[in-house]
Amino acid sequence: MARIPTTEANGYVLGRIDYQERDLILRAAVEDEGILSFHARGARGSSRRFAGGVDDFVPTRFEYVKKKKGLCRLAGAYRRTVAEPSAADLAAFAVRSYVAELLLVVVEEGHPTRFPFRIMEWVTEALAAAVPTEQRRARAGWVVDRVHVILLHREGRLPVLGSCSSCGVGLESVEDVFFTTEQGLRCGGCGPGRGAWPDCRIDDLAMLWGLYAGEPFSGVRASKPLQSWLLGLVDQVADKSLKSRASLHQFVG
Ligand SMILES: [Zn+2]
């Protein structure tokens, strides 16, 4: 019998469900393919079947048979040798499982995009960088904040950063900044909109710019008001409660 041609691509397992007696259905972020579902035959029955491992949230190389619709058949999976977060870093694990669940909720399966893969690559790289142990929680929180900012930008839910939506003055030069979803960001002179982000200050805005622009971790995460504003917007986008939120709250705060 002729060998069925397989495709190889880098990716991450984001979630799994048991299927039939010995199989798994894996949902994965696959480079250039968005999110795909793999049927991993015998993955629960034998450790030899996928000796390279099909662990969650780790850099993986998949070999699979592409299907136009429905499940792709997983032919092989191998762990890629790239830097990974320390296994002792519980905050890093909580972040990866949260981001994986978030991606599965907000990204529609089967639409080619690099977005989920790139997010997982960045999260892995950011959490693998060496920081003092006492900064791990803050760094994990910073990763979550940045994922929220990137996701909200993709969904068109972030205000235009940089200038007052009314008079156009550069916001880096003003003292007070206000934001509502109706009015966007405004300088203090154009009238405070009350509501969505009442405690916004210019250093919050600078933090938001930094998260958006990809500035490196400074040792602290965003202020509580900025965190909860981002979280509120993400909740609107996700439109369902995420199971991994509890452990995120426990290990990251
Ligand atoms: Zn203004």
Coordinates of N, CA and C and ligand atoms in Angstrom, one line a residue:
M1 N 0.8 -1.2 0.0 CA 0.0 0.0 0.0 C 0.9 1.2 0.0
A2 N 0.5 2.2 -0.8 CA 1.3 3.4 -0.9 C 1.2 4.2 0.4
R3 N 2.3 4.8 0.8 CA 2.3 5.6 2.0 C 1.5 6.9 1.8
I4 N 0.7 7.2 2.8 CA -0.1 8.4 2.7 C 0.8 9.6 3.0
P5 N 0.8 10.6 2.2 CA 1.7 11.7 2.4 C 1.4 12.4 3.7
T6 N 2.4 12.8 4.5 CA 2.1 13.5 5.8 C 2.7 14.9 5.7
T7 N 2.1 15.7 6.6 CA 2.6 17.1 6.7 C 3.3 17.3 8.0
E8 N 4.4 18.1 8.1 CA 5.0 18.3 9.3 C 4.9 19.8 9.7
A9 N 4.7 20.1 10.9 CA 4.6 21.5 11.3 C 4.8 21.6 12.8
N10 N 5.3 22.8 13.2 CA 5.5 23.1 14.7 C 4.2 23.5 15.3
G11 N 4.1 23.2 16.6 CA 2.9 23.6 17.3 C 2.9 23.3 18.7
Y12 N 1.7 23.5 19.3 CA 1.5 23.2 20.8 C 0.2 22.5 21.0
V13 N 0.1 21.5 21.8 CA -1.1 20.9 22.2 C -1.8 21.9 23.2
L14 N -3.0 22.3 22.9 CA -3.7 23.2 23.8 C -4.7 22.6 24.7
G15 N -5.2 21.4 24.3 CA -6.2 20.7 25.1 C -6.5 19.3 24.5
R16 N -7.1 18.4 25.3 CA -7.3 17.1 24.9 C -8.5 16.5 25.5
I17 N -9.1 15.6 24.8 CA -10.2 14.8 25.3 C -10.0 13.3 25.0
D18 N -10.4 12.4 25.9 CA -10.3 11.0 25.6 C -11.3 10.6 24.5
Y19 N -10.9 9.7 23.7 CA -11.7 9.3 22.6 C -11.7 7.8 22.4
Q20 N -12.8 7.2 22.3 CA -12.9 5.7 22.2 C -12.0 5.1 23.4
E21 N -11.5 3.9 23.1 CA -10.9 3.2 24.3 C -9.5 3.6 24.5
R22 N -8.7 3.9 23.4 CA -7.3 4.1 23.6 C -6.8 5.4 22.9
D23 N -7.8 6.2 22.4 CA -7.4 7.3 21.6 C -7.5 8.6 22.3
L24 N -6.9 9.6 21.7 CA -7.1 11.0 22.2 C -7.5 11.9 21.0
I25 N -8.3 12.9 21.3 CA -8.4 14.0 20.4 C -7.6 15.2 21.0
L26 N -6.7 15.6 20.2 CA -5.9 16.8 20.7 C -6.2 18.0 19.9
R27 N -6.4 19.1 20.6 CA -6.6 20.4 19.9 C -5.3 21.2 20.0
A28 N -4.8 21.6 18.9 CA -3.5 22.2 18.9 C -3.4 23.5 18.1
A29 N -2.5 24.3 18.5 CA -2.1 25.5 17.8 C -1.0 25.1 16.8
V30 N -1.2 25.2 15.5 CA -0.3 24.7 14.5 C 0.2 25.9 13.7
E31 N 1.5 26.0 13.5 CA 2.0 27.1 12.7 C 1.3 27.3 11.4
D32 N 0.9 28.4 11.0 CA 0.2 28.7 9.7 C -1.2 28.1 9.6
E33 N -1.6 27.2 10.5 CA -2.9 26.5 10.3 C -3.9 26.9 11.3
G34 N -3.6 27.8 12.2 CA -4.5 28.2 13.3 C -4.7 27.1 14.3
I35 N -5.9 26.6 14.5 CA -6.1 25.6 15.5 C -6.7 24.3 14.7
L36 N -6.0 23.2 14.9 CA -6.5 21.9 14.3 C -6.8 20.9 15.4
S37 N -7.6 20.0 15.0 CA -7.9 18.8 15.9 C -7.2 17.6 15.3
F38 N -6.5 16.9 16.2 CA -5.8 15.7 15.7 C -6.4 14.5 16.4
H39 N -6.6 13.4 15.6 CA -7.0 12.1 16.2 C -5.7 11.3 16.4
A40 N -5.3 11.1 17.7 CA -4.1 10.4 18.0 C -4.5 9.0 18.4
R41 N -4.4 8.1 17.4 CA -4.8 6.7 17.7 C -3.8 6.0 18.6
G42 N -4.4 5.3 19.6 CA -3.6 4.5 20.5 C -2.8 5.3 21.5
A43 N -3.0 6.6 21.5 CA -2.1 7.5 22.4 C -2.2 7.2 23.8
R44 N -3.4 6.7 24.3 CA -3.6 6.3 25.7 C -3.2 4.9 26.0
G45 N -3.0 4.1 24.9 CA -2.8 2.7 25.2 C -1.4 2.3 25.2
S46 N -0.5 3.1 24.6 CA 0.9 2.7 24.5 C 1.8 3.9 24.6
S47 N 2.8 3.8 25.4 CA 3.8 4.9 25.5 C 4.7 4.9 24.2
R48 N 4.7 3.8 23.5 CA 5.6 3.8 22.3 C 4.9 4.4 21.1
R49 N 3.6 4.5 21.1 CA 2.9 5.0 19.9 C 3.3 6.4 19.6
F50 N 3.4 7.3 20.6 CA 3.9 8.6 20.4 C 5.0 8.8 21.4
A51 N 6.1 8.2 21.1 CA 7.2 8.2 22.0 C 7.8 9.6 22.2
G52 N 7.6 10.4 21.2 CA 8.1 11.8 21.3 C 7.3 12.6 22.3
G53 N 6.1 12.1 22.6 CA 5.3 12.9 23.6 C 4.3 13.8 23.0
V54 N 3.1 13.8 23.6 CA 2.1 14.7 23.2 C 1.6 15.5 24.4
D55 N 2.6 16.0 25.1 CA 2.3 16.8 26.4 C 1.6 18.1 26.0
D56 N 0.8 18.6 27.0 CA 0.2 19.9 26.8 C 1.2 21.1 26.9
F57 N 1.0 22.1 26.1 CA 1.7 23.4 26.2 C 3.2 23.4 26.0
V58 N 3.7 22.3 25.4 CA 5.2 22.3 25.2 C 5.5 22.4 23.7
P59 N 6.6 22.9 23.3 CA 7.0 23.1 21.9 C 7.1 21.7 21.2
T60 N 6.2 21.5 20.2 CA 6.1 20.1 19.6 C 6.2 20.2 18.1
R61 N 6.7 19.2 17.5 CA 6.6 19.1 16.1 C 5.7 17.9 15.7
F62 N 4.6 18.3 15.0 CA 3.6 17.3 14.6 C 3.8 16.8 13.2
E63 N 3.6 15.5 13.0 CA 3.5 14.9 11.7 C 2.1 14.4 11.6
Y64 N 1.4 14.8 10.5 CA 0.0 14.4 10.4 C -0.5 14.3 9.0
V65 N -1.6 13.7 8.9 CA -2.3 13.5 7.6 C -3.4 14.6 7.5
K66 N -3.3 15.5 6.6 CA -4.2 16.6 6.5 C -5.5 16.2 6.0
K67 N -6.6 16.7 6.6 CA -7.9 16.4 6.1 C -8.6 17.7 5.7
K68 N -9.4 17.7 4.7 CA -10.0 19.0 4.3 C -11.0 19.4 5.4
K69 N -11.7 18.4 5.9 CA -12.7 18.7 7.0 C -12.5 17.7 8.1
G70 N -12.8 18.1 9.3 CA -12.8 17.2 10.5 C -11.4 17.0 11.0
L71 N -11.2 15.8 11.6 CA -10.0 15.5 12.3 C -8.8 15.2 11.4
C72 N -7.7 15.7 11.7 CA -6.5 15.3 11.0 C -5.9 14.1 11.8
R73 N -5.3 13.1 11.1 CA -4.8 12.0 11.8 C -3.3 12.2 12.2
L74 N -3.1 12.1 13.5 CA -1.7 12.4 13.9 C -0.8 11.1 13.7
A75 N 0.3 11.3 13.0 CA 1.1 10.2 12.7 C 2.4 10.2 13.6
G76 N 2.7 11.3 14.1 CA 3.9 11.4 15.0 C 3.9 12.7 15.7
A77 N 4.6 12.7 16.9 CA 4.7 14.0 17.6 C 6.1 13.9 18.3
Y78 N 6.8 15.0 18.2 CA 8.2 15.1 18.8 C 8.3 16.4 19.6
R79 N 8.9 16.3 20.7 CA 9.2 17.5 21.5 C 10.3 18.3 20.8
R80 N 10.1 19.6 20.5 CA 11.2 20.4 20.0 C 12.2 20.8 21.0
T81 N 13.4 20.9 20.7 CA 14.4 21.4 21.7 C 14.6 22.9 21.6
V82 N 13.7 23.5 22.4 CA 13.9 25.0 22.6 C 13.7 25.2 24.1
A83 N 14.1 26.4 24.5 CA 14.1 26.7 25.9 C 12.6 26.7 26.4
E84 N 12.4 26.1 27.6 CA 11.1 26.0 28.2 C 11.1 26.5 29.6
P85 N 9.9 26.9 30.1 CA 9.9 27.4 31.5 C 10.3 26.3 32.4
S86 N 10.8 26.6 33.6 CA 11.2 25.7 34.6 C 10.0 24.9 35.1
A87 N 10.1 23.6 35.2 CA 9.0 22.8 35.7 C 8.6 23.1 37.1
A88 N 9.5 23.8 37.9 CA 9.2 24.2 39.2 C 8.4 25.5 39.3
D89 N 8.2 26.2 38.1 CA 7.6 27.5 38.1 C 6.1 27.3 37.9
L90 N 5.3 27.2 39.0 CA 3.9 26.9 38.9 C 3.2 28.1 38.3
A91 N 3.6 29.3 38.5 CA 3.0 30.4 37.9 C 3.1 30.3 36.3
A92 N 4.2 29.9 35.9 CA 4.4 29.7 34.4 C 3.4 28.6 33.9
F93 N 3.3 27.6 34.6 CA 2.4 26.5 34.1 C 0.9 27.0 34.1
A94 N 0.5 27.8 35.2 CA -0.8 28.3 35.2 C -1.1 29.2 34.1
V95 N -0.1 30.0 33.7 CA -0.2 31.0 32.6 C -0.4 30.2 31.3
R96 N 0.4 29.2 31.1 CA 0.3 28.5 29.8 C -1.0 27.8 29.6
S97 N -1.5 27.2 30.8 CA -2.8 26.5 30.6 C -4.0 27.5 30.4
Y98 N -3.8 28.7 31.0 CA -4.8 29.7 30.9 C -4.8 30.3 29.4
V99 N -3.6 30.6 28.9 CA -3.6 31.1 27.5 C -4.1 30.1 26.5
A100 N -3.7 28.8 26.8 CA -4.2 27.7 25.9 C -5.7 27.7 25.8
E101 N -6.3 27.7 27.0 CA -7.8 27.7 27.1 C -8.4 28.9 26.4
L102 N -7.8 30.1 26.7 CA -8.3 31.3 26.1 C -8.3 31.2 24.5
L103 N -7.2 30.7 24.0 CA -7.0 30.6 22.5 C -8.1 29.6 22.0
L104 N -8.4 28.5 22.7 CA -9.4 27.6 22.2 C -10.8 28.2 22.2
V105 N -11.0 29.2 23.1 CA -12.3 29.8 23.2 C -12.5 30.9 22.1
V106 N -11.4 31.7 21.9 CA -11.6 32.9 21.0 C -11.2 32.6 19.6
V107 N -10.4 31.6 19.3 CA -9.9 31.4 17.9 C -10.7 30.2 17.3
E108 N -11.4 30.5 16.2 CA -12.2 29.5 15.5 C -11.3 28.5 14.9
E109 N -11.7 27.2 15.0 CA -10.9 26.1 14.5 C -10.9 26.1 13.0
G110 N -9.8 25.7 12.4 CA -9.7 25.4 11.0 C -9.6 26.6 10.1
H111 N -9.3 27.8 10.7 CA -9.0 29.0 9.9 C -7.5 29.3 9.9
P112 N -6.9 29.2 8.8 CA -5.4 29.4 8.8 C -5.0 30.8 9.3
T113 N -4.2 30.7 10.3 CA -3.7 32.0 10.9 C -2.5 31.6 11.8
R114 N -1.5 32.4 11.8 CA -0.3 32.1 12.7 C -0.6 32.6 14.1
F115 N -1.7 33.3 14.4 CA -1.9 33.9 15.7 C -1.7 33.0 16.9
P116 N -2.4 31.9 17.0 CA -2.3 31.0 18.2 C -0.9 30.5 18.4
F117 N -0.3 30.1 17.3 CA 1.1 29.5 17.4 C 2.0 30.6 17.9
R118 N 1.9 31.8 17.3 CA 2.9 32.9 17.7 C 2.7 33.3 19.2
I119 N 1.4 33.3 19.6 CA 1.2 33.6 21.0 C 1.9 32.6 21.9
M120 N 1.7 31.3 21.6 CA 2.3 30.2 22.4 C 3.8 30.3 22.4
E121 N 4.4 30.6 21.2 CA 5.8 30.7 21.1 C 6.3 31.8 22.0
W122 N 5.6 33.0 21.9 CA 6.1 34.1 22.7 C 5.9 33.8 24.2
V123 N 4.8 33.2 24.6 CA 4.6 32.9 26.0 C 5.7 32.0 26.5
T124 N 6.0 31.0 25.7 CA 7.0 30.0 26.2 C 8.4 30.7 26.3
E125 N 8.7 31.5 25.3 CA 10.0 32.2 25.4 C 10.1 33.1 26.5
A126 N 9.0 33.9 26.7 CA 9.0 34.9 27.8 C 9.1 34.2 29.2
L127 N 8.4 33.1 29.3 CA 8.4 32.4 30.6 C 9.7 31.6 30.9
A128 N 10.4 31.3 29.8 CA 11.6 30.5 29.9 C 12.8 31.4 30.3
A129 N 12.7 32.7 30.1 CA 13.9 33.6 30.4 C 14.1 33.6 31.9
A130 N 15.4 33.7 32.2 CA 15.8 33.6 33.7 C 15.4 34.9 34.4
V131 N 14.6 34.8 35.5 CA 14.4 35.9 36.4 C 14.6 35.4 37.8
P132 N 14.8 36.3 38.7 CA 14.9 35.9 40.1 C 13.6 35.2 40.5
T133 N 13.7 34.2 41.4 CA 12.5 33.4 41.8 C 11.4 34.3 42.3
E134 N 11.8 35.4 43.1 CA 10.7 36.2 43.7 C 10.0 37.1 42.6
Q135 N 10.6 37.1 41.4 CA 9.9 37.9 40.4 C 9.0 37.0 39.5
R136 N 9.0 35.7 39.7 CA 8.3 34.8 38.8 C 6.8 35.1 38.7
R137 N 6.2 35.4 39.8 CA 4.7 35.7 39.8 C 4.4 37.0 39.0
A138 N 5.2 38.0 39.3 CA 5.0 39.3 38.5 C 5.3 39.1 37.1
R139 N 6.3 38.3 36.7 CA 6.6 38.1 35.3 C 5.4 37.3 34.7
A140 N 4.9 36.3 35.4 CA 3.8 35.5 34.9 C 2.6 36.5 34.6
G141 N 2.3 37.4 35.6 CA 1.2 38.3 35.4 C 1.4 39.2 34.2
W142 N 2.7 39.7 34.0 CA 3.0 40.5 32.9 C 2.7 39.8 31.6
V143 N 3.1 38.5 31.5 CA 2.8 37.7 30.3 C 1.3 37.7 30.0
V144 N 0.5 37.5 31.1 CA -1.0 37.4 30.9 C -1.5 38.8 30.4
D145 N -1.0 39.9 31.0 CA -1.4 41.2 30.6 C -1.1 41.4 29.1
R146 N 0.1 41.0 28.7 CA 0.5 41.3 27.3 C -0.3 40.4 26.4
V147 N -0.6 39.2 26.7 CA -1.5 38.3 25.9 C -2.9 39.0 25.8
H148 N -3.4 39.5 26.9 CA -4.7 40.2 26.8 C -4.6 41.4 25.8
V149 N -3.6 42.2 25.9 CA -3.4 43.3 25.0 C -3.4 42.9 23.6
I150 N -2.6 41.9 23.3 CA -2.4 41.5 21.9 C -3.8 40.9 21.3
L151 N -4.4 40.1 22.2 CA -5.7 39.5 21.8 C -6.8 40.6 21.6
L152 N -6.8 41.6 22.5 CA -7.8 42.7 22.4 C -7.5 43.5 21.1
H153 N -6.3 43.8 20.8 CA -5.9 44.5 19.6 C -6.4 43.8 18.4
R154 N -6.2 42.4 18.4 CA -6.7 41.6 17.3 C -8.2 41.7 17.1
E155 N -8.9 41.8 18.2 CA -10.4 41.8 18.2 C -10.9 43.2 17.9
G156 N -10.0 44.2 17.8 CA -10.4 45.6 17.6 C -11.0 46.2 18.8
R157 N -10.6 45.7 20.0 CA -11.2 46.2 21.3 C -10.3 47.2 22.1
L158 N -9.1 47.5 21.6 CA -8.3 48.4 22.2 C -8.5 49.8 21.7
P159 N -8.5 50.9 22.5 CA -8.5 52.2 22.0 C -7.3 52.5 21.1
V160 N -7.4 53.5 20.2 CA -6.3 54.0 19.5 C -5.4 54.6 20.6
L161 N -4.1 54.1 20.7 CA -3.2 54.6 21.7 C -2.5 55.8 21.1
G162 N -2.3 56.8 22.0 CA -1.3 57.9 21.5 C -1.9 59.3 21.6
S163 N -3.2 59.5 21.1 CA -3.7 60.8 21.1 C -5.2 60.9 21.5
C164 N -5.6 62.0 22.0 CA -6.9 62.3 22.5 C -7.9 62.1 21.3
S165 N -9.0 61.3 21.5 CA -9.9 61.0 20.4 C -10.7 62.2 20.1
S166 N -10.7 63.3 20.9 CA -11.5 64.5 20.6 C -10.6 65.6 20.0
C167 N -9.6 66.0 20.7 CA -8.8 67.2 20.2 C -7.5 66.7 19.5
G168 N -7.1 65.5 19.7 CA -5.9 65.0 19.0 C -4.6 65.3 19.7
V169 N -4.6 65.9 20.8 CA -3.4 66.2 21.5 C -2.7 64.9 21.9
G170 N -1.3 64.9 21.8 CA -0.6 63.7 22.2 C -0.8 63.4 23.7
L171 N -1.1 62.2 24.0 CA -1.5 61.9 25.4 C -0.2 61.8 26.3
E172 N 0.9 61.7 25.7 CA 2.1 61.6 26.6 C 2.5 62.9 27.2
S173 N 1.8 64.0 26.7 CA 2.2 65.4 27.2 C 1.1 65.9 28.1
V174 N 0.1 65.1 28.4 CA -1.0 65.6 29.3 C -1.0 64.9 30.6
E175 N -1.7 65.5 31.6 CA -1.6 65.0 32.9 C -2.6 63.9 33.2
D176 N -3.9 64.1 32.7 CA -4.9 63.2 33.0 C -5.4 62.5 31.7
V177 N -5.7 61.2 31.8 CA -6.2 60.5 30.6 C -7.4 59.8 31.1
F178 N -8.4 59.8 30.2 CA -9.7 59.1 30.6 C -10.1 58.2 29.4
F179 N -10.7 57.2 29.8 CA -11.1 56.2 28.7 C -12.5 55.7 29.0
T180 N -13.4 55.7 27.9 CA -14.6 54.9 28.0 C -14.7 54.2 26.6
T181 N -15.4 53.1 26.6 CA -15.6 52.4 25.3 C -16.3 53.3 24.3
E182 N -17.2 54.2 24.7 CA -17.9 55.1 23.8 C -17.0 56.1 23.2
Q183 N -16.1 56.8 24.1 CA -15.4 57.9 23.7 C -13.9 57.6 23.4
G184 N -13.4 56.5 23.7 CA -12.0 56.2 23.5 C -11.2 56.9 24.6
L185 N -9.9 57.1 24.3 CA -9.0 57.8 25.2 C -9.2 59.3 25.0
R186 N -9.3 60.0 26.1 CA -9.4 61.5 26.0 C -8.4 62.2 27.0
C187 N -8.0 63.4 26.6 CA -7.2 64.2 27.5 C -8.2 64.7 28.6
G188 N -7.6 65.2 29.7 CA -8.4 65.7 30.8 C -9.3 66.9 30.3
G189 N -8.7 67.8 29.4 CA -9.4 69.0 29.0 C -10.7 68.7 28.2
C190 N -10.7 67.5 27.6 CA -11.9 67.2 26.7 C -13.0 66.5 27.5
G191 N -12.8 66.5 28.8 CA -13.9 66.0 29.6 C -13.8 64.5 29.9
P192 N -13.8 64.3 31.2 CA -13.6 62.9 31.6 C -14.9 62.1 31.3
G193 N -14.7 61.0 30.5 CA -15.8 60.0 30.5 C -15.6 59.2 31.7
R194 N -16.7 58.9 32.3 CA -16.6 58.1 33.5 C -17.0 56.7 33.2
G195 N -16.4 55.7 33.8 CA -16.9 54.4 33.7 C -15.9 53.3 33.5
A196 N -15.6 53.0 32.2 CA -14.9 51.8 31.9 C -13.5 51.7 32.6
W197 N -12.8 52.8 32.7 CA -11.5 52.7 33.3 C -11.3 53.9 34.1
P198 N -12.0 54.1 35.2 CA -12.0 55.3 36.0 C -10.7 55.7 36.6
D199 N -9.8 54.7 36.9 CA -8.6 55.0 37.6 C -7.4 55.2 36.7
C200 N -7.7 55.3 35.4 CA -6.6 55.4 34.4 C -5.7 56.6 34.7
R201 N -4.4 56.4 34.7 CA -3.5 57.5 34.8 C -2.5 57.4 33.7
I202 N -1.6 58.4 33.6 CA -0.7 58.4 32.4 C 0.3 57.2 32.5
D203 N 0.7 56.8 33.7 CA 1.6 55.7 33.8 C 0.9 54.4 33.5
D204 N -0.4 54.3 33.7 CA -1.1 53.1 33.2 C -1.1 53.1 31.7
L205 N -1.3 54.2 31.1 CA -1.3 54.3 29.6 C 0.1 53.9 29.1
A206 N 1.2 54.4 29.8 CA 2.5 54.1 29.4 C 2.7 52.6 29.5
M207 N 2.2 52.0 30.5 CA 2.3 50.5 30.7 C 1.6 49.8 29.5
L208 N 0.4 50.3 29.2 CA -0.4 49.7 28.1 C 0.4 49.8 26.8
W209 N 1.0 51.0 26.5 CA 1.8 51.2 25.3 C 3.0 50.1 25.3
G210 N 3.6 50.0 26.5 CA 4.7 49.1 26.6 C 4.3 47.6 26.3
L211 N 3.2 47.3 26.9 CA 2.7 45.9 26.6 C 2.4 45.7 25.1
Y212 N 1.8 46.7 24.5 CA 1.5 46.6 23.1 C 2.7 46.6 22.2
A213 N 3.7 47.4 22.6 CA 4.9 47.5 21.8 C 5.9 46.4 22.0
G214 N 5.7 45.6 23.1 CA 6.6 44.4 23.4 C 7.8 44.8 24.1
E215 N 7.7 45.8 25.0 CA 8.8 46.2 25.8 C 9.2 45.0 26.7
P216 N 10.4 44.8 27.1 CA 10.8 43.7 27.9 C 10.2 43.9 29.4
F217 N 10.2 42.8 30.1 CA 9.7 42.8 31.4 C 10.5 43.7 32.3
S218 N 9.9 44.6 33.1 CA 10.6 45.6 33.9 C 10.7 45.1 35.3
G219 N 10.1 44.0 35.7 CA 10.1 43.6 37.1 C 8.8 43.8 37.8
V220 N 7.9 44.6 37.2 CA 6.6 44.8 37.8 C 5.5 44.6 36.7
R221 N 4.3 44.2 37.1 CA 3.2 44.1 36.2 C 2.3 45.3 36.2
A222 N 1.4 45.4 35.3 CA 0.5 46.5 35.2 C -0.3 46.7 36.6
S223 N -0.8 48.0 36.7 CA -1.5 48.3 38.0 C -2.8 47.5 38.0
K224 N -3.4 47.4 39.2 CA -4.6 46.6 39.4 C -5.8 47.1 38.5
P225 N -6.0 48.5 38.4 CA -7.0 49.0 37.5 C -6.8 48.6 36.1
L226 N -5.6 48.7 35.6 CA -5.3 48.3 34.2 C -5.5 46.8 34.0
Q227 N -5.1 46.0 34.9 CA -5.3 44.5 34.9 C -6.8 44.2 34.8
S228 N -7.6 44.8 35.6 CA -9.0 44.4 35.7 C -9.7 45.0 34.5
W229 N -9.3 46.1 34.0 CA -9.9 46.7 32.8 C -9.7 45.7 31.6
L230 N -8.4 45.2 31.5 CA -8.1 44.3 30.4 C -8.9 43.0 30.5
L231 N -8.9 42.5 31.8 CA -9.6 41.3 32.1 C -11.1 41.4 31.7
G232 N -11.7 42.5 32.1 CA -13.1 42.7 31.8 C -13.4 42.7 30.3
L233 N -12.5 43.3 29.5 CA -12.7 43.3 28.0 C -12.5 41.9 27.5
V234 N -11.5 41.2 28.0 CA -11.3 39.8 27.6 C -12.5 38.9 27.9
D235 N -13.1 39.1 29.0 CA -14.3 38.3 29.4 C -15.4 38.6 28.4
Q236 N -15.5 39.8 28.0 CA -16.6 40.1 27.0 C -16.3 39.4 25.7
V237 N -15.0 39.3 25.3 CA -14.6 38.6 24.0 C -14.8 37.1 24.2
A238 N -14.4 36.6 25.3 CA -14.5 35.1 25.5 C -15.9 34.7 25.7
D239 N -16.7 35.5 26.4 CA -18.1 35.2 26.6 C -18.4 33.9 27.2
K240 N -17.5 33.4 28.0 CA -17.8 32.2 28.9 C -16.7 32.2 30.0
S241 N -17.0 31.5 31.0 CA -16.0 31.4 32.1 C -15.0 30.4 31.8
L242 N -13.8 30.7 32.2 CA -12.6 29.8 31.8 C -12.2 29.0 33.1
K243 N -12.1 27.7 32.9 CA -11.8 26.8 34.0 C -10.4 27.1 34.6
S244 N -9.5 27.6 33.8 CA -8.1 27.8 34.3 C -8.0 29.1 35.0
R245 N -9.0 29.9 35.1 CA -8.9 31.2 35.8 C -8.6 31.0 37.3
A246 N -9.1 29.9 37.9 CA -9.0 29.6 39.3 C -7.5 29.4 39.6
S247 N -6.8 28.6 38.9 CA -5.4 28.3 39.2 C -4.5 29.5 38.8
L248 N -5.0 30.3 37.8 CA -4.3 31.5 37.4 C -4.3 32.5 38.6
H249 N -5.5 32.6 39.2 CA -5.7 33.4 40.4 C -4.8 33.0 41.5
Q250 N -4.8 31.7 41.7 CA -4.0 31.1 42.9 C -2.5 31.3 42.7
F251 N -2.0 31.0 41.5 CA -0.5 31.0 41.4 C 0.0 32.3 40.8
V252 N -0.8 33.1 40.2 CA -0.3 34.4 39.6 C -0.9 35.6 40.3
G253 N -2.2 35.5 40.7 CA -2.8 36.6 41.4 C -3.6 37.5 40.4
Ligands
ZN1 ZN -8.5 66.3 24.1

